[in-house]
PDB file of C-alpha atoms in Angstrom:
ATOM      1  CA  UNK A1130     -14.646-172.302 -57.984  1.00 67.00           C
ATOM      2  CA  UNK A1131     -13.371-171.636 -61.558  1.00 75.00           C
ATOM      3  CA  UNK A1132      -9.935-173.232 -61.263  1.00 79.00           C
ATOM      4  CA  UNK A1133     -10.888-176.179 -63.586  1.00 80.00           C
ATOM      5  CA  UNK A1134     -11.900-173.649 -66.244  1.00 88.00           C
ATOM      6  CA  UNK A1135      -8.323-172.290 -66.506  1.00 90.00           C
ATOM      7  CA  UNK A1136      -6.146-175.340 -65.608  1.00 93.00           C
ATOM      8  CA  UNK A1137      -2.809-174.227 -67.373  1.00 92.00           C
ATOM      9  CA  UNK A1138      -3.119-170.672 -65.713  1.00 93.00           C
ATOM     10  CA  UNK A1139      -3.685-172.288 -62.244  1.00 95.00           C
ATOM     11  CA  UNK A1140      -0.778-174.695 -62.929  1.00 95.00           C
ATOM     12  CA  UNK A1141       1.432-171.702 -63.683  1.00 94.00           C
ATOM     13  CA  UNK A1142       0.224-169.921 -60.574  1.00 95.00           C
ATOM     14  CA  UNK A1143       1.025-173.007 -58.501  1.00 96.00           C
ATOM     15  CA  UNK A1144       4.535-173.307 -60.135  1.00 95.00           C
ATOM     16  CA  UNK A1145       5.301-169.664 -59.270  1.00 95.00           C
ATOM     17  CA  UNK A1146       4.017-170.042 -55.759  1.00 96.00           C
ATOM     18  CA  UNK A1147       6.194-173.200 -55.372  1.00 97.00           C
ATOM     19  CA  UNK A1148       9.217-171.098 -56.396  1.00 95.00           C
ATOM     20  CA  UNK A1149       8.213-168.640 -53.541  1.00 95.00           C
ATOM     21  CA  UNK A1150       8.087-171.580 -51.102  1.00 94.00           C
ATOM     22  CA  UNK A1151      10.931-173.623 -52.160  1.00 96.00           C
ATOM     23  CA  UNK A1152      13.471-171.505 -54.069  1.00 95.00           C
ATOM     24  CA  UNK A1153      14.713-169.425 -51.103  1.00 94.00           C
ATOM     25  CA  UNK A1154      18.416-169.388 -52.162  1.00 95.00           C
ATOM     26  CA  UNK A1155      20.304-166.527 -53.852  1.00 95.00           C
ATOM     27  CA  UNK A1156      20.450-166.491 -57.552  1.00 94.00           C
ATOM     28  CA  UNK A1157      22.913-163.713 -57.830  1.00 96.00           C
ATOM     29  CA  UNK A1158      25.224-165.754 -55.568  1.00 96.00           C
ATOM     30  CA  UNK A1159      24.864-168.880 -57.689  1.00 97.00           C
ATOM     31  CA  UNK A1160      25.292-166.816 -60.894  1.00 97.00           C
ATOM     32  CA  UNK A1161      28.537-165.371 -59.561  1.00 97.00           C
ATOM     33  CA  UNK A1162      29.947-168.850 -58.547  1.00 97.00           C
ATOM     34  CA  UNK A1163      29.016-171.048 -61.451  1.00 98.00           C
ATOM     35  CA  UNK A1164      29.875-170.960 -65.086  1.00 97.00           C
ATOM     36  CA  UNK A1165      27.107-169.948 -67.530  1.00 96.00           C
ATOM     37  CA  UNK A1166      26.050-173.509 -68.530  1.00 96.00           C
ATOM     38  CA  UNK A1167      26.286-174.616 -64.821  1.00 98.00           C
ATOM     39  CA  UNK A1168      24.054-171.768 -63.687  1.00 98.00           C
ATOM     40  CA  UNK A1169      21.635-172.514 -66.502  1.00 97.00           C
ATOM     41  CA  UNK A1170      21.573-176.167 -65.399  1.00 98.00           C
ATOM     42  CA  UNK A1171      20.887-175.001 -61.810  1.00 98.00           C
ATOM     43  CA  UNK A1172      17.916-172.884 -63.016  1.00 97.00           C
ATOM     44  CA  UNK A1173      16.590-175.621 -65.286  1.00 97.00           C
ATOM     45  CA  UNK A1174      16.637-178.342 -62.631  1.00 97.00           C
ATOM     46  CA  UNK A1175      15.035-176.058 -60.096  1.00 97.00           C
ATOM     47  CA  UNK A1176      11.922-175.867 -62.314  1.00 96.00           C
ATOM     48  CA  UNK A1177      11.083-179.587 -61.631  1.00 96.00           C
ATOM     49  CA  UNK A1178      12.463-179.564 -58.197  1.00 97.00           C
ATOM     50  CA  UNK A1179      10.063-176.998 -56.881  1.00 97.00           C
ATOM     51  CA  UNK A1180       7.117-178.753 -58.528  1.00 96.00           C
ATOM     52  CA  UNK A1181       8.137-182.176 -57.115  1.00 96.00           C
ATOM     53  CA  UNK A1182       8.325-180.442 -53.591  1.00 96.00           C
ATOM     54  CA  UNK A1183       4.919-178.765 -54.369  1.00 96.00           C
ATOM     55  CA  UNK A1184       3.328-182.171 -55.187  1.00 95.00           C
ATOM     56  CA  UNK A1185       4.609-183.418 -51.661  1.00 95.00           C
ATOM     57  CA  UNK A1186       3.037-180.328 -49.969  1.00 95.00           C
ATOM     58  CA  UNK A1187      -0.093-180.081 -52.074  1.00 96.00           C
ATOM     59  CA  UNK A1188      -0.773-183.294 -54.056  1.00 95.00           C
ATOM     60  CA  UNK A1189      -4.088-181.849 -55.415  1.00 94.00           C
ATOM     61  CA  UNK A1190      -2.170-179.446 -57.628  1.00 95.00           C
ATOM     62  CA  UNK A1191      -1.002-182.328 -59.831  1.00 95.00           C
ATOM     63  CA  UNK A1192      -3.609-181.940 -62.711  1.00 95.00           C
ATOM     64  CA  UNK A1193      -2.909-178.140 -62.921  1.00 96.00           C
ATOM     65  CA  UNK A1194       0.906-178.639 -63.041  1.00 96.00           C
ATOM     66  CA  UNK A1195       0.357-181.096 -65.726  1.00 95.00           C
ATOM     67  CA  UNK A1196      -1.921-179.014 -67.764  1.00 94.00           C
ATOM     68  CA  UNK A1197       0.602-176.046 -67.437  1.00 93.00           C
ATOM     69  CA  UNK A1198       3.579-178.203 -68.419  1.00 93.00           C
ATOM     70  CA  UNK A1199       1.855-179.666 -71.340  1.00 91.00           C
ATOM     71  CA  UNK A1200       0.547-176.341 -72.776  1.00 86.00           C
ATOM     72  CA  UNK A1201       3.414-174.040 -71.863  1.00 82.00           C
ATOM     73  CA  UNK A1202       6.554-176.225 -71.701  1.00 80.00           C
ATOM     74  CA  UNK A1203       6.257-179.383 -73.737  1.00 83.00           C
ATOM     75  CA  UNK A1204       4.693-177.828 -76.888  1.00 77.00           C
ATOM     76  CA  UNK A1205       7.022-174.834 -77.125  1.00 77.00           C
ATOM     77  CA  UNK A1206      10.228-176.806 -76.184  1.00 78.00           C
ATOM     78  CA  UNK A1207       9.585-179.701 -78.588  1.00 75.00           C
ATOM     79  CA  UNK A1208       8.791-177.319 -81.408  1.00 78.00           C
ATOM     80  CA  UNK A1209      12.024-175.412 -80.750  1.00 79.00           C
ATOM     81  CA  UNK A1210      14.106-178.502 -80.661  1.00 83.00           C
ATOM     82  CA  UNK A1211      12.537-180.044 -83.840  1.00 80.00           C
ATOM     83  CA  UNK A1212      13.295-176.770 -85.808  1.00 79.00           C
ATOM     84  CA  UNK A1213      16.906-176.655 -84.850  1.00 81.00           C
ATOM     85  CA  UNK A1214      18.149-179.634 -82.754  1.00 88.00           C
ATOM     86  CA  UNK A1215      21.286-179.355 -80.564  1.00 92.00           C
ATOM     87  CA  UNK A1216      22.727-180.803 -77.550  1.00 94.00           C
ATOM     88  CA  UNK A1217      21.690-177.820 -75.262  1.00 92.00           C
ATOM     89  CA  UNK A1218      18.034-178.047 -76.368  1.00 91.00           C
ATOM     90  CA  UNK A1219      17.931-181.797 -75.962  1.00 94.00           C
ATOM     91  CA  UNK A1220      19.373-181.365 -72.328  1.00 95.00           C
ATOM     92  CA  UNK A1221      16.719-178.724 -71.764  1.00 92.00           C
ATOM     93  CA  UNK A1222      13.852-181.231 -72.823  1.00 93.00           C
ATOM     94  CA  UNK A1223      15.366-183.793 -70.490  1.00 95.00           C
ATOM     95  CA  UNK A1224      15.272-181.333 -67.688  1.00 95.00           C
ATOM     96  CA  UNK A1225      11.708-179.924 -68.491  1.00 93.00           C
ATOM     97  CA  UNK A1226       9.920-183.088 -69.834  1.00 94.00           C
ATOM     98  CA  UNK A1227      11.774-186.403 -68.811  1.00 94.00           C
ATOM     99  CA  UNK A1228      12.375-185.051 -65.331  1.00 94.00           C
ATOM    100  CA  UNK A1229       8.675-184.070 -64.944  1.00 95.00           C
ATOM    101  CA  UNK A1230       7.754-187.658 -66.004  1.00 95.00           C
ATOM    102  CA  UNK A1231      10.092-189.089 -63.411  1.00 94.00           C
ATOM    103  CA  UNK A1232       8.687-186.609 -60.664  1.00 94.00           C
ATOM    104  CA  UNK A1233       5.014-187.822 -61.501  1.00 94.00           C
ATOM    105  CA  UNK A1234       3.944-184.513 -63.003  1.00 95.00           C
ATOM    106  CA  UNK A1235       3.599-185.816 -66.512  1.00 95.00           C
ATOM    107  CA  UNK A1236       2.683-189.265 -67.952  1.00 94.00           C
ATOM    108  CA  UNK A1237       5.145-190.704 -70.344  1.00 94.00           C
ATOM    109  CA  UNK A1238       2.235-191.649 -72.734  1.00 94.00           C
ATOM    110  CA  UNK A1239       1.427-188.046 -73.034  1.00 90.00           C
ATOM    111  CA  UNK A1240       4.817-187.147 -74.185  1.00 92.00           C
ATOM    112  CA  UNK A1241       6.114-190.250 -75.929  1.00 91.00           C
ATOM    113  CA  UNK A1242       6.939-188.255 -79.193  1.00 89.00           C
ATOM    114  CA  UNK A1243       9.270-185.978 -77.299  1.00 90.00           C
ATOM    115  CA  UNK A1244      10.860-188.605 -75.326  1.00 91.00           C
ATOM    116  CA  UNK A1245      11.588-190.612 -78.426  1.00 92.00           C
ATOM    117  CA  UNK A1246      12.983-187.593 -80.343  1.00 90.00           C
ATOM    118  CA  UNK A1247      15.299-186.670 -77.527  1.00 93.00           C
ATOM    119  CA  UNK A1248      16.479-190.304 -77.061  1.00 94.00           C
ATOM    120  CA  UNK A1249      17.280-190.547 -80.727  1.00 92.00           C
ATOM    121  CA  UNK A1250      19.521-187.426 -80.330  1.00 93.00           C
ATOM    122  CA  UNK A1251      21.177-187.935 -76.975  1.00 96.00           C
ATOM    123  CA  UNK A1252      20.978-191.745 -76.597  1.00 96.00           C
ATOM    124  CA  UNK A1253      19.477-193.721 -73.640  1.00 96.00           C
ATOM    125  CA  UNK A1254      22.703-193.792 -71.652  1.00 97.00           C
ATOM    126  CA  UNK A1255      23.094-189.959 -71.669  1.00 97.00           C
ATOM    127  CA  UNK A1256      19.497-189.574 -70.712  1.00 97.00           C
ATOM    128  CA  UNK A1257      19.768-191.953 -67.810  1.00 97.00           C
ATOM    129  CA  UNK A1258      22.785-190.197 -66.560  1.00 98.00           C
ATOM    130  CA  UNK A1259      21.006-186.798 -66.740  1.00 98.00           C
ATOM    131  CA  UNK A1260      18.037-188.260 -64.971  1.00 97.00           C
ATOM    132  CA  UNK A1261      20.098-189.681 -62.239  1.00 97.00           C
ATOM    133  CA  UNK A1262      21.351-186.158 -61.537  1.00 98.00           C
ATOM    134  CA  UNK A1263      17.838-184.666 -61.758  1.00 97.00           C
ATOM    135  CA  UNK A1264      16.566-187.326 -59.325  1.00 97.00           C
ATOM    136  CA  UNK A1265      19.213-186.257 -56.711  1.00 97.00           C
ATOM    137  CA  UNK A1266      18.419-182.595 -57.482  1.00 97.00           C
ATOM    138  CA  UNK A1267      14.666-183.023 -56.858  1.00 96.00           C
ATOM    139  CA  UNK A1268      15.384-184.765 -53.592  1.00 96.00           C
ATOM    140  CA  UNK A1269      17.148-181.683 -52.103  1.00 96.00           C
ATOM    141  CA  UNK A1270      14.949-180.234 -49.454  1.00 95.00           C
ATOM    142  CA  UNK A1271      17.066-177.464 -47.872  1.00 96.00           C
ATOM    143  CA  UNK A1272      15.177-174.804 -49.685  1.00 95.00           C
ATOM    144  CA  UNK A1273      17.377-171.948 -48.435  1.00 94.00           C
ATOM    145  CA  UNK A1274      20.704-173.547 -49.507  1.00 95.00           C
ATOM    146  CA  UNK A1275      21.469-174.323 -53.061  1.00 95.00           C
ATOM    147  CA  UNK A1276      25.114-174.868 -52.477  1.00 96.00           C
ATOM    148  CA  UNK A1277      24.863-178.639 -52.438  1.00 96.00           C
ATOM    149  CA  UNK A1278      23.164-178.369 -55.853  1.00 98.00           C
ATOM    150  CA  UNK A1279      26.093-176.710 -57.436  1.00 98.00           C
ATOM    151  CA  UNK A1280      27.915-179.998 -57.976  1.00 98.00           C
ATOM    152  CA  UNK A1281      24.798-181.517 -59.580  1.00 98.00           C
ATOM    153  CA  UNK A1282      24.534-178.547 -61.944  1.00 98.00           C
ATOM    154  CA  UNK A1283      28.191-178.837 -62.682  1.00 98.00           C
ATOM    155  CA  UNK A1284      27.874-182.536 -63.475  1.00 98.00           C
ATOM    156  CA  UNK A1285      24.844-181.904 -65.620  1.00 98.00           C
ATOM    157  CA  UNK A1286      26.727-179.192 -67.646  1.00 98.00           C
ATOM    158  CA  UNK A1287      29.799-181.155 -68.041  1.00 97.00           C
ATOM    159  CA  UNK A1288      27.734-184.195 -69.418  1.00 97.00           C
ATOM    160  CA  UNK A1289      26.142-181.960 -71.947  1.00 97.00           C
ATOM    161  CA  UNK A1290      29.445-180.184 -72.845  1.00 96.00           C
ATOM    162  CA  UNK A1291      30.946-183.616 -73.486  1.00 96.00           C
ATOM    163  CA  UNK A1292      28.048-184.772 -75.461  1.00 96.00           C
ATOM    164  CA  UNK A1293      27.989-181.536 -77.543  1.00 95.00           C
ATOM    165  CA  UNK A1294      31.740-182.168 -78.373  1.00 94.00           C
ATOM    166  CA  UNK A1295      30.981-185.610 -79.184  1.00 93.00           C
ATOM    167  CA  UNK A1296      28.307-184.342 -81.562  1.00 89.00           C
ATOM    168  CA  UNK A1297      30.765-181.915 -83.150  1.00 91.00           C
ATOM    169  CA  UNK A1298      28.963-178.798 -81.789  1.00 91.00           C
ATOM    170  CA  UNK A1299      30.930-175.747 -80.905  1.00 74.00           C
ATOM    171  CA  UNK A1300      30.104-174.511 -77.405  1.00 59.00           C
ATOM    172  CA  UNK A1301      30.163-171.205 -75.545  1.00 54.00           C
ATOM    173  CA  UNK A1302      29.057-172.846 -72.487  1.00 48.00           C
ATOM    174  CA  UNK A1303      32.257-172.766 -70.614  1.00 47.00           C
ATOM    175  CA  UNK A1304      32.188-168.888 -70.547  1.00 43.00           C
ATOM    176  CA  UNK A1305      31.531-167.591 -67.076  1.00 43.00           C
ATOM    177  CA  UNK A1306      28.120-166.158 -66.277  1.00 43.00           C
TER     178      UNK A1306
END
């Protein structure tokens, strides 16, 4: 009865419940197989995948996921990126914000400033390539088997590695996890 009094908390609860429902794969196994930046990409993209799957199963949770994302994800991530921008943080914003817009969790109008900021850093082509990967990732519905997602995580990480190199950034990302 009080869920609308605490929408961001309810959204966070839904988010964690969706992990319990849809993230049935082995994190230690993925961590052992993937490079550090690839594993980080897998975990990042899983955040929106489980919310997209949750929206399919329970559409009425949409306003709560939005409230949680706006308060807990968008504000903190954008502030962190603005204070010290780099390719890894820009990629994280694509995974956490742009991808949620594409999944229908956030409205582009609510996050225009963040979208523009990241586009000015990464460029529209790179963002489109990342979002194509995220779209494929979100569509994955074999919740107990993340192995097919490994190649998408590798693709995401390589794209960001290449962009970081292009931007003249040093990278520790190829170290194994």
